[in-house]
Amino acid sequence: MKNLNKSCFICGATDCDGIILNGEKICKACEEKIVNTNIINPDYDIYKDRIKIILFNQHV
Ligand SMILES: [Zn+2]
């Protein structure tokens, strides 16, 4: 497993700590953004869609 060297699926950052979700990496910064993003924040949909792609392989 060399997933730790993957770039962040959301922001593309490399060389950062993060979690692996269904084989895709989410860096710490993005993870926190997702957790702290409110539904009324326009970014919420972006993150939500990204997570959906990761979890359900809904590539468009
Ligand atoms: Zn990121």
PDB file of N, CA, C and O and ligand atoms in Angstrom:
ATOM      1  N   MET A   1       0.832  -1.214   0.000  1.00  0.00           N
ATOM      2  CA  MET A   1       0.000   0.000   0.000  1.00  0.00           C
ATOM      3  C   MET A   1       0.859   1.253   0.000  1.00  0.00           C
ATOM      4  O   MET A   1       1.544   1.538   0.960  1.00  0.00           O
ATOM      5  N   LYS A   2       0.823   1.993  -1.064  1.00  0.00           N
ATOM      6  CA  LYS A   2       1.558   3.255  -1.076  1.00  0.00           C
ATOM      7  C   LYS A   2       0.599   4.417  -1.216  1.00  0.00           C
ATOM      8  O   LYS A   2       0.887   5.433  -1.790  1.00  0.00           O
ATOM      9  N   ASN A   3      -0.572   4.214  -0.652  1.00  0.00           N
ATOM     10  CA  ASN A   3      -1.604   5.235  -0.732  1.00  0.00           C
ATOM     11  C   ASN A   3      -1.210   6.540  -0.055  1.00  0.00           C
ATOM     12  O   ASN A   3      -1.723   7.589  -0.388  1.00  0.00           O
ATOM     13  N   LEU A   4      -0.305   6.447   0.905  1.00  0.00           N
ATOM     14  CA  LEU A   4       0.051   7.646   1.652  1.00  0.00           C
ATOM     15  C   LEU A   4       0.719   8.679   0.759  1.00  0.00           C
ATOM     16  O   LEU A   4       0.747   9.852   1.068  1.00  0.00           O
ATOM     17  N   ASN A   5       1.235   8.234  -0.361  1.00  0.00           N
ATOM     18  CA  ASN A   5       1.891   9.181  -1.251  1.00  0.00           C
ATOM     19  C   ASN A   5       0.943   9.745  -2.305  1.00  0.00           C
ATOM     20  O   ASN A   5       1.339  10.521  -3.157  1.00  0.00           O
ATOM     21  N   LYS A   6      -0.288   9.324  -2.240  1.00  0.00           N
ATOM     22  CA  LYS A   6      -1.244   9.865  -3.204  1.00  0.00           C
ATOM     23  C   LYS A   6      -1.492  11.344  -2.932  1.00  0.00           C
ATOM     24  O   LYS A   6      -1.351  11.810  -1.810  1.00  0.00           O
ATOM     25  N   SER A   7      -1.928  12.043  -3.967  1.00  0.00           N
ATOM     26  CA  SER A   7      -2.304  13.433  -3.746  1.00  0.00           C
ATOM     27  C   SER A   7      -3.759  13.492  -3.300  1.00  0.00           C
ATOM     28  O   SER A   7      -4.550  12.590  -3.577  1.00  0.00           O
ATOM     29  N   CYS A   8      -4.080  14.569  -2.636  1.00  0.00           N
ATOM     30  CA  CYS A   8      -5.429  14.733  -2.102  1.00  0.00           C
ATOM     31  C   CYS A   8      -6.440  14.743  -3.244  1.00  0.00           C
ATOM     32  O   CYS A   8      -6.275  15.437  -4.248  1.00  0.00           O
ATOM     33  N   PHE A   9      -7.484  13.976  -3.073  1.00  0.00           N
ATOM     34  CA  PHE A   9      -8.499  13.848  -4.109  1.00  0.00           C
ATOM     35  C   PHE A   9      -9.262  15.161  -4.300  1.00  0.00           C
ATOM     36  O   PHE A   9      -9.785  15.441  -5.368  1.00  0.00           O
ATOM     37  N   ILE A  10      -9.319  15.959  -3.269  1.00  0.00           N
ATOM     38  CA  ILE A  10     -10.131  17.174  -3.321  1.00  0.00           C
ATOM     39  C   ILE A  10      -9.314  18.389  -3.761  1.00  0.00           C
ATOM     40  O   ILE A  10      -9.686  19.091  -4.687  1.00  0.00           O
ATOM     41  N   CYS A  11      -8.189  18.629  -3.108  1.00  0.00           N
ATOM     42  CA  CYS A  11      -7.429  19.836  -3.444  1.00  0.00           C
ATOM     43  C   CYS A  11      -6.162  19.518  -4.239  1.00  0.00           C
ATOM     44  O   CYS A  11      -5.513  20.410  -4.761  1.00  0.00           O
ATOM     45  N   GLY A  12      -5.818  18.241  -4.319  1.00  0.00           N
ATOM     46  CA  GLY A  12      -4.657  17.861  -5.106  1.00  0.00           C
ATOM     47  C   GLY A  12      -3.334  18.053  -4.405  1.00  0.00           C
ATOM     48  O   GLY A  12      -2.284  17.861  -5.010  1.00  0.00           O
ATOM     49  N   ALA A  13      -3.381  18.424  -3.140  1.00  0.00           N
ATOM     50  CA  ALA A  13      -2.137  18.632  -2.399  1.00  0.00           C
ATOM     51  C   ALA A  13      -1.395  17.313  -2.246  1.00  0.00           C
ATOM     52  O   ALA A  13      -1.997  16.276  -1.984  1.00  0.00           O
ATOM     53  N   THR A  14      -0.097  17.381  -2.434  1.00  0.00           N
ATOM     54  CA  THR A  14       0.715  16.190  -2.219  1.00  0.00           C
ATOM     55  C   THR A  14       1.528  16.370  -0.955  1.00  0.00           C
ATOM     56  O   THR A  14       1.631  17.476  -0.424  1.00  0.00           O
ATOM     57  N   ASP A  15       2.111  15.269  -0.500  1.00  0.00           N
ATOM     58  CA  ASP A  15       3.014  15.357   0.622  1.00  0.00           C
ATOM     59  C   ASP A  15       2.351  15.925   1.871  1.00  0.00           C
ATOM     60  O   ASP A  15       2.902  16.769   2.557  1.00  0.00           O
ATOM     61  N   CYS A  16       1.158  15.493   2.148  1.00  0.00           N
ATOM     62  CA  CYS A  16       0.476  15.971   3.341  1.00  0.00           C
ATOM     63  C   CYS A  16      -0.169  14.786   4.051  1.00  0.00           C
ATOM     64  O   CYS A  16      -0.438  13.767   3.441  1.00  0.00           O
ATOM     65  N   ASP A  17      -0.389  14.966   5.317  1.00  0.00           N
ATOM     66  CA  ASP A  17      -1.082  13.927   6.068  1.00  0.00           C
ATOM     67  C   ASP A  17      -2.545  13.885   5.659  1.00  0.00           C
ATOM     68  O   ASP A  17      -3.126  14.891   5.267  1.00  0.00           O
ATOM     69  N   GLY A  18      -3.125  12.726   5.776  1.00  0.00           N
ATOM     70  CA  GLY A  18      -4.529  12.655   5.432  1.00  0.00           C
ATOM     71  C   GLY A  18      -5.103  11.286   5.698  1.00  0.00           C
ATOM     72  O   GLY A  18      -4.425  10.385   6.180  1.00  0.00           O
ATOM     73  N   ILE A  19      -6.345  11.146   5.373  1.00  0.00           N
ATOM     74  CA  ILE A  19      -7.011   9.863   5.536  1.00  0.00           C
ATOM     75  C   ILE A  19      -7.251   9.259   4.170  1.00  0.00           C
ATOM     76  O   ILE A  19      -7.379   9.978   3.176  1.00  0.00           O
ATOM     77  N   ILE A  20      -7.315   7.943   4.132  1.00  0.00           N
ATOM     78  CA  ILE A  20      -7.654   7.261   2.889  1.00  0.00           C
ATOM     79  C   ILE A  20      -9.096   6.805   2.989  1.00  0.00           C
ATOM     80  O   ILE A  20      -9.472   6.091   3.914  1.00  0.00           O
ATOM     81  N   LEU A  21      -9.872   7.259   2.047  1.00  0.00           N
ATOM     82  CA  LEU A  21     -11.288   6.931   2.060  1.00  0.00           C
ATOM     83  C   LEU A  21     -11.601   6.183   0.772  1.00  0.00           C
ATOM     84  O   LEU A  21     -11.510   6.750  -0.316  1.00  0.00           O
ATOM     85  N   ASN A  22     -11.907   4.907   0.923  1.00  0.00           N
ATOM     86  CA  ASN A  22     -12.245   4.108  -0.258  1.00  0.00           C
ATOM     87  C   ASN A  22     -11.161   4.210  -1.335  1.00  0.00           C
ATOM     88  O   ASN A  22     -11.453   4.269  -2.516  1.00  0.00           O
ATOM     89  N   GLY A  23      -9.911   4.263  -0.885  1.00  0.00           N
ATOM     90  CA  GLY A  23      -8.797   4.280  -1.822  1.00  0.00           C
ATOM     91  C   GLY A  23      -8.397   5.658  -2.305  1.00  0.00           C
ATOM     92  O   GLY A  23      -7.415   5.811  -3.008  1.00  0.00           O
ATOM     93  N   GLU A  24      -9.138   6.664  -1.928  1.00  0.00           N
ATOM     94  CA  GLU A  24      -8.786   8.029  -2.315  1.00  0.00           C
ATOM     95  C   GLU A  24      -8.324   8.787  -1.088  1.00  0.00           C
ATOM     96  O   GLU A  24      -8.859   8.607  -0.003  1.00  0.00           O
ATOM     97  N   LYS A  25      -7.369   9.661  -1.298  1.00  0.00           N
ATOM     98  CA  LYS A  25      -6.822  10.383  -0.155  1.00  0.00           C
ATOM     99  C   LYS A  25      -7.495  11.738   0.033  1.00  0.00           C
ATOM    100  O   LYS A  25      -7.756  12.447  -0.934  1.00  0.00           O
ATOM    101  N   ILE A  26      -7.753  12.028   1.276  1.00  0.00           N
ATOM    102  CA  ILE A  26      -8.247  13.366   1.630  1.00  0.00           C
ATOM    103  C   ILE A  26      -7.291  13.919   2.668  1.00  0.00           C
ATOM    104  O   ILE A  26      -7.089  13.313   3.709  1.00  0.00           O
ATOM    105  N   CYS A  27      -6.693  15.059   2.350  1.00  0.00           N
ATOM    106  CA  CYS A  27      -5.709  15.605   3.274  1.00  0.00           C
ATOM    107  C   CYS A  27      -6.397  16.194   4.503  1.00  0.00           C
ATOM    108  O   CYS A  27      -7.603  16.441   4.507  1.00  0.00           O
ATOM    109  N   LYS A  28      -5.577  16.387   5.506  1.00  0.00           N
ATOM    110  CA  LYS A  28      -6.099  16.867   6.788  1.00  0.00           C
ATOM    111  C   LYS A  28      -6.871  18.179   6.621  1.00  0.00           C
ATOM    112  O   LYS A  28      -7.929  18.374   7.208  1.00  0.00           O
ATOM    113  N   ALA A  29      -6.340  19.070   5.821  1.00  0.00           N
ATOM    114  CA  ALA A  29      -6.978  20.373   5.642  1.00  0.00           C
ATOM    115  C   ALA A  29      -8.371  20.214   5.035  1.00  0.00           C
ATOM    116  O   ALA A  29      -9.336  20.835   5.478  1.00  0.00           O
ATOM    117  N   CYS A  30      -8.464  19.352   4.029  1.00  0.00           N
ATOM    118  CA  CYS A  30      -9.760  19.157   3.386  1.00  0.00           C
ATOM    119  C   CYS A  30     -10.725  18.429   4.314  1.00  0.00           C
ATOM    120  O   CYS A  30     -11.911  18.728   4.339  1.00  0.00           O
ATOM    121  N   GLU A  31     -10.189  17.484   5.047  1.00  0.00           N
ATOM    122  CA  GLU A  31     -11.043  16.763   5.989  1.00  0.00           C
ATOM    123  C   GLU A  31     -11.665  17.753   6.970  1.00  0.00           C
ATOM    124  O   GLU A  31     -12.858  17.700   7.248  1.00  0.00           O
ATOM    125  N   GLU A  32     -10.845  18.667   7.465  1.00  0.00           N
ATOM    126  CA  GLU A  32     -11.364  19.647   8.403  1.00  0.00           C
ATOM    127  C   GLU A  32     -12.368  20.576   7.745  1.00  0.00           C
ATOM    128  O   GLU A  32     -13.374  20.961   8.328  1.00  0.00           O
ATOM    129  N   LYS A  33     -12.082  20.944   6.494  1.00  0.00           N
ATOM    130  CA  LYS A  33     -13.022  21.812   5.777  1.00  0.00           C
ATOM    131  C   LYS A  33     -14.370  21.121   5.624  1.00  0.00           C
ATOM    132  O   LYS A  33     -15.423  21.725   5.802  1.00  0.00           O
ATOM    133  N   ILE A  34     -14.320  19.846   5.287  1.00  0.00           N
ATOM    134  CA  ILE A  34     -15.564  19.107   5.108  1.00  0.00           C
ATOM    135  C   ILE A  34     -16.340  19.062   6.413  1.00  0.00           C
ATOM    136  O   ILE A  34     -17.543  19.308   6.450  1.00  0.00           O
ATOM    137  N   VAL A  35     -15.621  18.764   7.475  1.00  0.00           N
ATOM    138  CA  VAL A  35     -16.271  18.652   8.773  1.00  0.00           C
ATOM    139  C   VAL A  35     -16.860  19.992   9.199  1.00  0.00           C
ATOM    140  O   VAL A  35     -17.946  20.057   9.773  1.00  0.00           O
ATOM    141  N   ASN A  36     -16.147  21.074   8.887  1.00  0.00           N
ATOM    142  CA  ASN A  36     -16.563  22.385   9.385  1.00  0.00           C
ATOM    143  C   ASN A  36     -17.399  23.188   8.407  1.00  0.00           C
ATOM    144  O   ASN A  36     -17.856  24.273   8.732  1.00  0.00           O
ATOM    145  N   THR A  37     -17.578  22.654   7.208  1.00  0.00           N
ATOM    146  CA  THR A  37     -18.343  23.411   6.229  1.00  0.00           C
ATOM    147  C   THR A  37     -19.830  23.286   6.507  1.00  0.00           C
ATOM    148  O   THR A  37     -20.370  22.199   6.615  1.00  0.00           O
ATOM    149  N   ASN A  38     -20.457  24.421   6.617  1.00  0.00           N
ATOM    150  CA  ASN A  38     -21.886  24.451   6.866  1.00  0.00           C
ATOM    151  C   ASN A  38     -22.669  24.235   5.573  1.00  0.00           C
ATOM    152  O   ASN A  38     -22.186  24.533   4.488  1.00  0.00           O
ATOM    153  N   ILE A  39     -23.864  23.740   5.713  1.00  0.00           N
ATOM    154  CA  ILE A  39     -24.688  23.456   4.530  1.00  0.00           C
ATOM    155  C   ILE A  39     -24.936  24.719   3.711  1.00  0.00           C
ATOM    156  O   ILE A  39     -25.065  24.660   2.487  1.00  0.00           O
ATOM    157  N   ILE A  40     -25.011  25.857   4.369  1.00  0.00           N
ATOM    158  CA  ILE A  40     -25.285  27.085   3.624  1.00  0.00           C
ATOM    159  C   ILE A  40     -24.045  27.620   2.924  1.00  0.00           C
ATOM    160  O   ILE A  40     -24.113  28.534   2.122  1.00  0.00           O
ATOM    161  N   ASN A  41     -22.898  27.042   3.241  1.00  0.00           N
ATOM    162  CA  ASN A  41     -21.673  27.441   2.553  1.00  0.00           C
ATOM    163  C   ASN A  41     -21.679  26.889   1.135  1.00  0.00           C
ATOM    164  O   ASN A  41     -21.937  25.708   0.917  1.00  0.00           O
ATOM    165  N   PRO A  42     -21.424  27.750   0.148  1.00  0.00           N
ATOM    166  CA  PRO A  42     -21.439  27.269  -1.250  1.00  0.00           C
ATOM    167  C   PRO A  42     -20.446  26.155  -1.509  1.00  0.00           C
ATOM    168  O   PRO A  42     -20.638  25.359  -2.434  1.00  0.00           O
ATOM    169  N   ASP A  43     -19.400  26.092  -0.709  1.00  0.00           N
ATOM    170  CA  ASP A  43     -18.414  25.034  -0.889  1.00  0.00           C
ATOM    171  C   ASP A  43     -18.946  23.669  -0.473  1.00  0.00           C
ATOM    172  O   ASP A  43     -18.417  22.638  -0.866  1.00  0.00           O
ATOM    173  N   TYR A  44     -19.982  23.693   0.301  1.00  0.00           N
ATOM    174  CA  TYR A  44     -20.503  22.437   0.858  1.00  0.00           C
ATOM    175  C   TYR A  44     -20.836  21.446  -0.245  1.00  0.00           C
ATOM    176  O   TYR A  44     -20.496  20.270  -0.164  1.00  0.00           O
ATOM    177  N   ASP A  45     -21.511  21.911  -1.266  1.00  0.00           N
ATOM    178  CA  ASP A  45     -21.901  21.027  -2.369  1.00  0.00           C
ATOM    179  C   ASP A  45     -20.685  20.434  -3.064  1.00  0.00           C
ATOM    180  O   ASP A  45     -20.693  19.275  -3.465  1.00  0.00           O
ATOM    181  N   ILE A  46     -19.647  21.262  -3.197  1.00  0.00           N
ATOM    182  CA  ILE A  46     -18.447  20.776  -3.868  1.00  0.00           C
ATOM    183  C   ILE A  46     -17.838  19.622  -3.088  1.00  0.00           C
ATOM    184  O   ILE A  46     -17.538  18.573  -3.637  1.00  0.00           O
ATOM    185  N   TYR A  47     -17.692  19.835  -1.795  1.00  0.00           N
ATOM    186  CA  TYR A  47     -17.101  18.778  -0.973  1.00  0.00           C
ATOM    187  C   TYR A  47     -18.007  17.559  -0.931  1.00  0.00           C
ATOM    188  O   TYR A  47     -17.565  16.425  -1.017  1.00  0.00           O
ATOM    189  N   LYS A  48     -19.287  17.813  -0.813  1.00  0.00           N
ATOM    190  CA  LYS A  48     -20.247  16.723  -0.726  1.00  0.00           C
ATOM    191  C   LYS A  48     -20.178  15.862  -1.982  1.00  0.00           C
ATOM    192  O   LYS A  48     -20.185  14.640  -1.917  1.00  0.00           O
ATOM    193  N   ASP A  49     -20.095  16.535  -3.135  1.00  0.00           N
ATOM    194  CA  ASP A  49     -20.028  15.793  -4.393  1.00  0.00           C
ATOM    195  C   ASP A  49     -18.745  14.976  -4.477  1.00  0.00           C
ATOM    196  O   ASP A  49     -18.746  13.849  -4.958  1.00  0.00           O
ATOM    197  N   ARG A  50     -17.665  15.570  -4.026  1.00  0.00           N
ATOM    198  CA  ARG A  50     -16.390  14.846  -4.057  1.00  0.00           C
ATOM    199  C   ARG A  50     -16.461  13.591  -3.197  1.00  0.00           C
ATOM    200  O   ARG A  50     -15.998  12.528  -3.576  1.00  0.00           O
ATOM    201  N   ILE A  51     -17.023  13.753  -2.025  1.00  0.00           N
ATOM    202  CA  ILE A  51     -17.152  12.605  -1.124  1.00  0.00           C
ATOM    203  C   ILE A  51     -18.035  11.541  -1.754  1.00  0.00           C
ATOM    204  O   ILE A  51     -17.763  10.344  -1.675  1.00  0.00           O
ATOM    205  N   LYS A  52     -19.079  11.978  -2.406  1.00  0.00           N
ATOM    206  CA  LYS A  52     -19.983  11.032  -3.059  1.00  0.00           C
ATOM    207  C   LYS A  52     -19.241  10.240  -4.124  1.00  0.00           C
ATOM    208  O   LYS A  52     -19.399   9.031  -4.252  1.00  0.00           O
ATOM    209  N   ILE A  53     -18.406  10.951  -4.872  1.00  0.00           N
ATOM    210  CA  ILE A  53     -17.628  10.272  -5.917  1.00  0.00           C
ATOM    211  C   ILE A  53     -16.725   9.225  -5.290  1.00  0.00           C
ATOM    212  O   ILE A  53     -16.615   8.094  -5.771  1.00  0.00           O
ATOM    213  N   ILE A  54     -16.098   9.600  -4.187  1.00  0.00           N
ATOM    214  CA  ILE A  54     -15.192   8.670  -3.524  1.00  0.00           C
ATOM    215  C   ILE A  54     -15.961   7.459  -2.998  1.00  0.00           C
ATOM    216  O   ILE A  54     -15.576   6.319  -3.219  1.00  0.00           O
ATOM    217  N   LEU A  55     -17.043   7.734  -2.311  1.00  0.00           N
ATOM    218  CA  LEU A  55     -17.747   6.645  -1.629  1.00  0.00           C
ATOM    219  C   LEU A  55     -18.490   5.744  -2.589  1.00  0.00           C
ATOM    220  O   LEU A  55     -18.576   4.537  -2.394  1.00  0.00           O
ATOM    221  N   PHE A  56     -19.053   6.307  -3.615  1.00  0.00           N
ATOM    222  CA  PHE A  56     -19.920   5.511  -4.491  1.00  0.00           C
ATOM    223  C   PHE A  56     -19.378   5.377  -5.903  1.00  0.00           C
ATOM    224  O   PHE A  56     -20.059   4.873  -6.780  1.00  0.00           O
ATOM    225  N   ASN A  57     -18.147   5.877  -6.102  1.00  0.00           N
ATOM    226  CA  ASN A  57     -17.541   5.781  -7.430  1.00  0.00           C
ATOM    227  C   ASN A  57     -18.410   6.417  -8.508  1.00  0.00           C
ATOM    228  O   ASN A  57     -18.528   5.890  -9.614  1.00  0.00           O
ATOM    229  N   GLN A  58     -19.023   7.527  -8.149  1.00  0.00           N
ATOM    230  CA  GLN A  58     -19.906   8.188  -9.101  1.00  0.00           C
ATOM    231  C   GLN A  58     -19.110   9.164  -9.969  1.00  0.00           C
ATOM    232  O   GLN A  58     -19.317  10.370  -9.922  1.00  0.00           O
ATOM    233  N   HIS A  59     -18.222   8.641 -10.734  1.00  0.00           N
ATOM    234  CA  HIS A  59     -17.466   9.510 -11.631  1.00  0.00           C
ATOM    235  C   HIS A  59     -18.360   9.944 -12.782  1.00  0.00           C
ATOM    236  O   HIS A  59     -19.043   9.128 -13.386  1.00  0.00           O
ATOM    237  N   VAL A  60     -18.329  11.223 -13.076  1.00  0.00           N
ATOM    238  CA  VAL A  60     -19.209  11.719 -14.143  1.00  0.00           C
ATOM    239  C   VAL A  60     -18.438  11.880 -15.440  1.00  0.00           C
ATOM    240  O   VAL A  60     -17.278  12.145 -15.446  1.00  0.00           O
TER     241      VAL A  60
HETATM  242 ZN    ZN B   1      -6.857  18.394   0.308  1.00  0.00          ZN
END
